[in-house]
Structure formats: structure tokens, C-alpha cells
CSV table of C-alpha atoms in Angstrom, one decimal:
chain,number,residue,atom,x,y,z
A,1,MET,CA,38.7,-46.4,-18.2
A,2,LEU,CA,36.5,-44.6,-15.7
A,3,GLN,CA,36.6,-41.1,-14.4
A,4,TRP,CA,34.6,-39.3,-11.7
A,5,SER,CA,32.2,-36.6,-13.0
A,6,THR,CA,33.0,-33.1,-11.9
A,7,ALA,CA,29.6,-33.0,-10.1
A,8,ASN,CA,30.9,-35.4,-7.4
A,9,ARG,CA,32.2,-33.4,-4.4
A,10,SER,CA,32.9,-36.5,-2.2
A,11,THR,CA,33.3,-40.2,-2.5
A,12,ASN,CA,32.6,-40.9,1.2
A,13,PHE,CA,29.0,-41.1,2.1
A,14,THR,CA,27.2,-41.4,5.5
A,15,LEU,CA,23.5,-42.2,5.3
A,16,TYR,CA,20.8,-43.7,7.4
A,17,GLU,CA,18.9,-46.9,7.0
A,18,GLY,CA,16.0,-46.5,4.6
A,19,GLN,CA,17.7,-43.6,2.7
A,20,ASN,CA,18.7,-43.7,-1.0
A,21,LEU,CA,22.2,-43.0,-2.4
A,22,THR,CA,21.8,-41.0,-5.6
A,23,GLY,CA,23.9,-38.7,-7.7
A,24,LEU,CA,27.2,-40.8,-7.8
A,25,CYS,CA,28.1,-40.1,-11.4
A,26,PHE,CA,31.2,-41.0,-13.5
A,27,LYS,CA,32.4,-41.0,-17.1
A,28,ILE,CA,33.2,-44.1,-19.2
A,29,ILE,CA,36.0,-43.4,-21.6
A,30,ALA,CA,35.4,-45.6,-24.7
A,31,GLY,CA,37.5,-48.7,-25.1
A,32,LYS,CA,37.8,-51.4,-27.6
A,33,PRO,CA,35.6,-53.3,-27.3
A,34,GLN,CA,33.1,-51.1,-25.4
A,35,PRO,CA,33.5,-51.8,-21.7
A,36,THR,CA,30.7,-52.5,-19.2
A,37,VAL,CA,30.8,-51.3,-15.6
A,38,GLU,CA,30.8,-53.6,-12.6
A,39,VAL,CA,30.4,-52.6,-8.9
A,40,VAL,CA,32.4,-54.7,-6.5
A,41,ARG,CA,32.8,-54.9,-2.7
A,42,LEU,CA,36.3,-54.5,-1.4
A,43,PRO,CA,38.5,-56.1,-0.4
A,44,SER,CA,36.8,-59.3,-1.6
A,45,ASN,CA,36.2,-58.0,-5.2
A,46,LYS,CA,32.8,-59.7,-5.2
A,47,SER,CA,30.1,-58.2,-7.3
A,48,ALA,CA,27.7,-56.0,-5.4
A,49,THR,CA,23.9,-56.2,-5.6
A,50,ASN,CA,20.9,-53.9,-5.1
A,51,TYR,CA,22.2,-51.1,-7.3
A,52,ILE,CA,21.0,-49.4,-10.5
A,53,LEU,CA,23.2,-47.9,-13.2
A,54,THR,CA,21.8,-45.4,-15.6
A,55,SER,CA,23.9,-44.3,-18.7
A,56,HIS,CA,23.6,-41.9,-21.6
A,57,LYS,CA,26.0,-40.8,-24.4
A,58,HIS,CA,27.5,-37.4,-23.8
A,59,GLN,CA,30.2,-37.5,-26.5
A,60,PRO,CA,31.0,-40.0,-29.2
A,61,ASP,CA,33.9,-41.4,-27.1
A,62,GLN,CA,32.3,-40.9,-23.6
A,63,THR,CA,29.3,-42.2,-21.7
A,64,HIS,CA,28.1,-40.7,-18.5
A,65,SER,CA,26.7,-43.0,-15.9
A,66,CYS,CA,25.1,-42.6,-12.4
A,67,LEU,CA,25.0,-45.2,-9.6
A,68,GLN,CA,22.0,-45.4,-7.3
A,69,TYR,CA,21.3,-47.5,-4.2
A,70,PHE,CA,17.8,-47.6,-2.8
A,71,HIS,CA,16.6,-48.4,0.8
A,72,LEU,CA,20.0,-48.8,2.3
A,73,SER,CA,20.6,-51.1,5.2
A,74,LYS,CA,23.5,-51.6,7.6
A,75,ALA,CA,24.6,-54.5,5.5
A,76,ASP,CA,25.4,-52.1,2.7
A,77,SER,CA,28.1,-50.4,4.7
A,78,GLY,CA,31.6,-50.8,3.4
A,79,ASN,CA,34.1,-49.9,0.6
A,80,TYR,CA,33.2,-50.2,-3.0
A,81,GLY,CA,35.0,-50.1,-6.4
A,82,LEU,CA,33.9,-49.4,-9.9
A,83,ARG,CA,35.6,-51.4,-12.6
A,84,ALA,CA,35.3,-51.4,-16.4
A,85,ARG,CA,35.1,-54.8,-18.0
A,86,ASN,CA,35.5,-56.1,-21.5
A,87,CYS,CA,37.1,-59.2,-23.1
A,88,LEU,CA,40.5,-58.2,-21.8
A,89,PRO,CA,41.8,-59.6,-18.5
A,90,GLU,CA,40.2,-58.1,-15.4
A,91,SER,CA,42.0,-55.2,-13.8
A,92,SER,CA,41.8,-53.5,-10.5
A,93,PRO,CA,38.9,-51.0,-9.9
A,94,ASP,CA,39.3,-47.6,-11.5
A,95,LEU,CA,37.2,-45.7,-8.9
A,96,LEU,CA,36.7,-46.2,-5.2
A,97,PHE,CA,34.0,-44.9,-2.7
A,98,SER,CA,32.9,-45.8,0.8
A,99,LEU,CA,29.5,-46.1,2.2
A,100,ARG,CA,28.5,-45.8,5.9
A,101,VAL,CA,25.0,-46.7,6.9
A,102,LEU,CA,23.8,-45.7,10.4
A,103,PRO,CA,20.7,-47.0,12.2
A,104,GLY,CA,17.7,-44.8,11.2
A,105,ALA,CA,14.2,-44.4,12.4
A,106,SER,CA,11.2,-42.4,11.0
A,107,PRO,CA,10.0,-39.5,13.2
A,108,SER,CA,7.3,-40.0,15.8
A,109,LEU,CA,5.3,-37.5,17.9
A,110,ASP,CA,3.5,-37.8,21.2
A,111,ILE,CA,1.4,-35.0,22.6
A,112,GLN,CA,1.8,-35.3,26.4
A,113,SER,CA,-0.1,-32.5,28.1
A,114,PHE,CA,-1.6,-29.0,27.9
A,115,GLN,CA,-1.0,-26.4,30.5
A,116,SER,CA,-2.9,-23.1,30.9
A,117,GLY,CA,-2.7,-21.1,34.1
A,118,ARG,CA,-2.8,-23.5,37.0
A,119,SER,CA,-4.6,-26.3,35.2
A,120,THR,CA,-3.0,-29.2,33.3
A,121,VAL,CA,-4.7,-31.6,30.9
A,122,ALA,CA,-2.8,-34.8,30.3
A,123,GLY,CA,-3.0,-36.9,27.1
A,124,HIS,CA,-3.6,-36.0,23.5
A,125,ALA,CA,-6.7,-34.0,22.7
A,126,LYS,CA,-8.1,-32.5,19.5
A,127,GLY,CA,-8.5,-29.1,21.0
A,128,ILE,CA,-8.1,-27.0,24.2
A,129,SER,CA,-10.1,-24.1,25.6
A,130,VAL,CA,-8.1,-21.2,27.1
A,131,VAL,CA,-9.4,-18.1,28.9
A,132,GLU,CA,-8.7,-14.8,27.1
A,133,GLY,CA,-5.6,-13.1,28.3
A,134,GLN,CA,-3.9,-16.2,29.6
A,135,GLY,CA,-1.3,-18.4,27.9
A,136,VAL,CA,-1.0,-22.0,26.9
A,137,LYS,CA,1.9,-24.5,26.9
A,138,ILE,CA,1.7,-27.7,24.9
A,139,MET,CA,4.2,-30.4,26.0
A,140,TYR,CA,5.2,-33.2,23.6
A,141,SER,CA,8.0,-35.6,22.9
A,142,ILE,CA,9.6,-36.5,19.5
A,143,SER,CA,11.9,-39.4,18.5
A,144,GLY,CA,13.7,-40.5,15.3
A,145,ASN,CA,17.1,-41.0,13.9
A,146,PRO,CA,18.4,-38.6,12.9
A,147,LEU,CA,16.8,-36.3,15.4
A,148,PRO,CA,13.7,-34.7,13.7
A,149,THR,CA,13.1,-31.0,13.4
A,150,VAL,CA,9.9,-29.4,14.7
A,151,THR,CA,7.8,-26.8,12.7
A,152,TRP,CA,4.5,-25.3,13.8
A,153,LYS,CA,1.9,-24.0,11.3
A,154,ARG,CA,-1.2,-21.9,11.7
A,155,GLY,CA,-3.8,-21.7,9.0
A,156,GLY,CA,-1.5,-23.6,6.7
A,157,ARG,CA,1.3,-21.2,7.1
A,158,ILE,CA,4.6,-21.6,9.0
A,159,LEU,CA,4.3,-20.0,12.4
A,160,ASN,CA,7.4,-17.8,13.1
A,161,GLN,CA,8.6,-17.4,16.6
A,162,SER,CA,8.2,-14.1,18.4
A,163,ASP,CA,8.0,-12.6,21.9
A,164,ARG,CA,4.6,-14.2,22.4
A,165,ILE,CA,5.3,-17.5,20.5
A,166,LYS,CA,8.1,-19.9,21.4
A,167,TYR,CA,8.7,-23.5,20.6
A,168,ASN,CA,11.4,-26.2,20.5
A,169,THR,CA,11.7,-29.9,20.4
A,170,THR,CA,9.8,-30.4,23.7
A,171,GLN,CA,7.2,-27.7,24.0
A,172,PHE,CA,5.1,-24.9,22.4
A,173,HIS,CA,4.3,-21.8,24.4
A,174,ILE,CA,2.0,-18.8,23.4
A,175,THR,CA,1.1,-16.0,25.8
A,176,LYS,CA,-1.5,-13.3,26.1
A,177,LEU,CA,-4.1,-15.0,24.1
A,178,SER,CA,-6.9,-13.1,22.3
A,179,PRO,CA,-9.9,-14.2,20.2
A,180,LEU,CA,-7.7,-13.6,17.1
A,181,ASP,CA,-5.6,-16.6,18.2
A,182,ALA,CA,-8.5,-19.1,17.9
A,183,GLU,CA,-7.2,-21.3,15.1
A,184,ASP,CA,-6.0,-24.8,14.1
A,185,TYR,CA,-2.3,-25.3,15.0
A,186,ILE,CA,-0.3,-28.0,13.3
A,187,VAL,CA,3.0,-29.4,14.6
A,188,VAL,CA,5.1,-31.1,11.9
A,189,VAL,CA,8.0,-33.4,12.8
A,190,THR,CA,10.5,-34.1,10.0
A,191,ASN,CA,13.7,-36.0,9.3
A,192,VAL,CA,15.3,-37.5,6.2
A,193,LEU,CA,13.2,-40.6,6.5
A,194,GLY,CA,9.8,-38.9,6.6
A,195,LYS,CA,7.5,-36.7,8.6
A,196,THR,CA,4.5,-36.9,10.9
A,197,SER,CA,2.1,-34.2,12.1
A,198,SER,CA,-0.7,-33.5,14.6
A,199,THR,CA,-3.5,-30.9,14.6
A,200,ILE,CA,-4.7,-29.1,17.7
A,201,HIS,CA,-7.6,-26.6,17.8
A,202,LEU,CA,-7.3,-23.7,20.2
A,203,ASN,CA,-10.5,-22.1,21.5
A,204,ILE,CA,-10.5,-18.8,23.3
A,205,GLN,CA,-13.1,-18.2,26.1
A,206,SER,CA,-14.2,-14.8,27.3
A,207,ASP,CA,-12.9,-13.8,30.8
A,208,ASP,CA,-16.2,-12.1,31.7
A,209,PRO,CA,-17.7,-14.0,34.7
A,210,ARG,CA,-21.2,-12.8,34.0
A,211,PRO,CA,-23.7,-15.2,32.3
A,212,THR,CA,-23.8,-15.2,28.6
A,213,LYS,CA,-26.6,-15.9,26.1
A,214,THR,CA,-26.3,-16.9,22.5
A,215,SER,CA,-28.7,-15.6,19.9
A,216,ASN,CA,-29.7,-17.4,16.7
A,217,THR,CA,-27.5,-15.1,14.7
A,218,GLY,CA,-24.3,-16.6,16.0
A,219,VAL,CA,-23.4,-13.8,18.3
A,220,LYS,CA,-22.6,-14.5,22.0
A,221,GLN,CA,-23.7,-11.6,24.2
A,222,THR,CA,-21.6,-10.7,27.3
A,223,GLY,CA,-21.5,-7.9,29.7
A,224,THR,CA,-18.5,-6.3,28.1
A,225,GLY,CA,-19.3,-6.7,24.4
A,226,GLN,CA,-19.9,-9.3,21.7
A,227,THR,CA,-17.9,-12.3,20.7
A,228,THR,CA,-18.7,-14.0,17.4
A,229,VAL,CA,-19.6,-17.6,17.7
A,230,HIS,CA,-19.9,-20.1,14.8
A,231,PRO,CA,-23.6,-20.8,14.4
A,232,THR,CA,-23.1,-24.6,13.9
A,233,THR,CA,-20.0,-25.6,15.8
A,234,ARG,CA,-20.4,-22.9,18.5
A,235,GLN,CA,-16.7,-22.1,18.1
A,236,VAL,CA,-15.6,-18.7,19.2
A,237,LEU,CA,-14.4,-16.6,16.2
A,238,PRO,CA,-12.1,-13.6,16.1
A,239,THR,CA,-13.6,-10.2,16.8
A,240,ARG,CA,-12.2,-6.7,16.6
A,241,LEU,CA,-13.1,-3.2,18.0
A,242,ASN,CA,-13.8,-0.4,15.6
A,243,GLY,CA,-13.3,3.3,16.2
A,244,THR,CA,-16.7,3.7,18.1
A,245,GLY,CA,-15.8,1.1,20.7
A,246,THR,CA,-18.3,-1.4,19.4
A,247,THR,CA,-17.5,-4.9,18.3
A,248,LYS,CA,-17.0,-5.6,14.6
A,249,LYS,CA,-17.9,-9.2,13.7
A,250,PHE,CA,-16.1,-11.3,11.2
A,251,PRO,CA,-18.2,-13.3,8.8
A,252,THR,CA,-19.4,-16.5,10.5
A,253,ASP,CA,-20.5,-18.2,7.3
A,254,ASN,CA,-19.5,-17.7,3.7
A,255,SER,CA,-22.9,-19.0,2.4
A,256,SER,CA,-24.7,-15.7,3.4
A,257,SER,CA,-22.3,-13.6,1.4
A,258,GLY,CA,-22.6,-16.0,-1.5
A,259,LEU,CA,-26.4,-15.7,-1.5
A,260,ALA,CA,-26.1,-11.9,-1.5
A,261,TRP,CA,-23.8,-11.9,-4.5
A,262,TRP,CA,-26.3,-14.3,-6.3
A,263,GLY,CA,-29.1,-11.8,-5.5
A,264,VAL,CA,-27.2,-8.9,-7.0
A,265,PHE,CA,-26.4,-11.0,-10.1
A,266,LEU,CA,-30.0,-12.0,-10.6
A,267,ILE,CA,-31.2,-8.3,-10.3
A,268,ILE,CA,-28.6,-7.2,-12.9
A,269,LEU,CA,-29.6,-10.0,-15.2
A,270,PHE,CA,-33.3,-9.1,-14.9
A,271,MET,CA,-32.6,-5.4,-15.8
A,272,VAL,CA,-30.5,-6.4,-18.8
A,273,VAL,CA,-33.2,-8.7,-20.1
A,274,CYS,CA,-35.9,-6.0,-19.6
A,275,ALA,CA,-33.7,-3.5,-21.5
A,276,PHE,CA,-33.2,-6.0,-24.3
A,277,LEU,CA,-36.9,-6.7,-24.7
A,278,LEU,CA,-37.7,-2.9,-24.7
A,279,VAL,CA,-35.2,-2.3,-27.5
A,280,LEU,CA,-36.6,-5.3,-29.4
A,281,LEU,CA,-40.1,-4.0,-29.0
A,282,ILE,CA,-39.2,-0.5,-30.2
A,283,TYR,CA,-37.3,-1.9,-33.2
A,284,ARG,CA,-40.2,-4.1,-34.3
A,285,HIS,CA,-42.8,-1.2,-34.1
A,286,ARG,CA,-40.4,1.5,-35.3
A,287,GLU,CA,-42.6,2.4,-38.3
A,288,LYS,CA,-45.8,2.9,-36.2
A,289,LEU,CA,-43.8,4.8,-33.7
A,290,GLN,CA,-42.3,7.1,-36.3
A,291,THR,CA,-45.8,7.7,-37.8
A,292,PHE,CA,-47.2,8.5,-34.4
A,293,ILE,CA,-44.4,10.9,-33.6
A,294,ARG,CA,-44.9,12.7,-37.0
A,295,GLU,CA,-48.6,13.1,-36.5
A,296,HIS,CA,-48.2,14.3,-33.0
A,297,ILE,CA,-45.6,16.9,-34.1
A,298,ARG,CA,-47.9,18.0,-37.0
A,299,GLU,CA,-50.8,18.5,-34.7
A,300,LYS,CA,-48.7,20.5,-32.4
A,301,ASP,CA,-47.5,22.7,-35.2
A,302,THR,CA,-51.1,23.2,-36.5
A,303,ASP,CA,-52.3,24.2,-33.1
A,304,HIS,CA,-49.4,26.6,-32.7
A,305,ILE,CA,-50.1,28.3,-36.0
A,306,LYS,CA,-53.8,28.7,-35.2
A,307,SER,CA,-53.2,30.2,-31.8
A,308,SER,CA,-50.7,32.7,-33.3
A,309,SER,CA,-53.2,33.8,-36.0
A,310,VAL,CA,-56.0,34.4,-33.5
A,311,HIS,CA,-53.7,36.4,-31.2
A,312,TRP,CA,-52.6,38.6,-34.1
A,313,HIS,CA,-56.2,39.3,-35.2
A,314,VAL,CA,-57.3,40.2,-31.7
A,315,SER,CA,-54.4,42.5,-31.2
A,316,TYR,CA,-55.0,44.2,-34.6
A,317,HIS,CA,-58.6,45.0,-33.8
A,318,ASP,CA,-57.8,46.1,-30.3
A,319,THR,CA,-55.3,48.7,-31.4
A,320,ARG,CA,-57.3,50.2,-34.3
A,321,PRO,CA,-58.3,53.9,-33.6
A,322,ARG,CA,-62.0,54.5,-33.1
A,323,TYR,CA,-64.0,57.4,-34.3
A,324,ARG,CA,-67.3,58.8,-33.2
């Protein structure tokens, strides 16, 4: 005898091609002899295929089993029955469930165009340059069954929508760009059959029309201030104004800070080694050093006693009354 497990909330399933059916669990009430479970198609009562049954003993007289179907296709749609079999004559199925398999397709993504101001760039590109203060709109199309969801990420984190940032299943729009917005943006398209993604790099250009010059230190000089530029890729990096109105640069390369820390570490290590050698030298020559200190103190004491005696003698003779 078979019974559905309490974990089953439904026996009617709607899935897409390529998906898996899991978690269809039931209990086998022990019989004599011990029954086996057979999955049959209804109404033909023919044995089904392409399924896996996993079982484990839960109680001495009960066995819990779960039915799994992998990589479903449209041919798997239909009504099914679970039947316990032993040497006794076959009986009708104890448990029934239905399976509906819809056409499915993995998600796909096509970047169609970039639009900034009055200019439009068609086709997919790895990056786009936008003038500071303007906005950019990225147009794309997605497909898949079921319809995929779209998520945008920036710097590996999910990008939440706001007054400046909006996106849906057809476009991504960000306004009032600043150097802080220069970053890699990733669009992720997902449905139950998988996911796909694409990365777009956004460069921010200064709106100053005057000519610029780039120094070897990775700083791009303009008429209105400074914009940090990566020394190798020449990519514009974020900058920020401090309280004095000057530009505060973000680090362009982590290697310089790493070298600075190594320098500090080597200086500290050198000082520790010197201190250790000094202590070791004092310890090895401690007897000579103690003897030298004793002699030096003894000489000091002797000189002090002599000077005191002479001073007393002179004072005594100077104060003695004189007679004619």
C-alpha cells in the first residue's frame, strides 16, 4: 500500500522542457511479501521510463521513497500512477499524479544599441564613453521560455533601481553621470533553464572643452581640476573634492601602496634585529662592562673625596685668626 508524504502539496505539475521533476515523495506501507513500486502511464497502464526512485527505511514497517524525472520533454506529459507490486495479482494504482511539460528555451540576450545625448551607437560593444553630466541608455532584447528576468550588477553587487537608475526587460537608463559612475556593469538574464550575462564598461569623459594633458603620474590635467586616469589603460577613475576645493585622487594602482607597506615592514625588521644584536652583545660582555662601571664609579668617588678634603683644608686656614 502507498501513501503520499505530508511534504507533497500538489500532485499536478507544470514544468518546462529541460527541467527536472524532484521531491515527489510517498510512503510504502510494508506488505507480505515486501512490495516494489512501479510507475505506469495512464490509461494504458504501461510501465513508464526515464525515472529514478530513491528509498530509505523510516520505520520498521514503512519505507519512504521519492520519484525523480530528469530533463523532461513534451513526450513526458500525461497522467501517471504509482502501484505497489508483489507476488499477488496486480491491482489498480494506489497514487495518481499528472505532469504537463511546456515548450522551454534557455535565456538569450542581445545588446542592440547605446544612446547618450543625441548620439546612438548600434551593435554590441565592450564599453561606451559618456560625457560627464549626461545620461546613457542601453537598449537590448531578451528571449526565453519562460520569460527571463533581468538583473543589473555593478562591481559584483546587485544594482538597485533609484531616481537615477532604471531598467526593465528592454532597456537600462542612468542619468547625471559623474566620474564615480565609471565601472563595469553586468546584465544577467535568468530563467528556470539557465542564465546568460554580458559586461559593459562605462567610461566618463570630462565636459571641459579645453585641451588636456596627461602626466606620467596618471593624472589628467584640465582647466577645471584633475581627473584621475589609470596609468596603463588610461581609464578615467573616480575623483572627489575635499574641503579645500582641490581634487582628491583615488589610488590608481595597488602596487605602490604594497611597496610602501613592504618598506615599513623592512625598516621595523631592521630595527628589531639591531636591538637584538645590541642585547646579545651586552649579555656576552656583561662581566667586562660591570668591571668597567665599578672602576669608573670608584674613580669618581675617589676624586670627590680628594676634592672635599682640599676644600676643607683651605677653608680652615683661611678662617684662622692671625696675630701680629
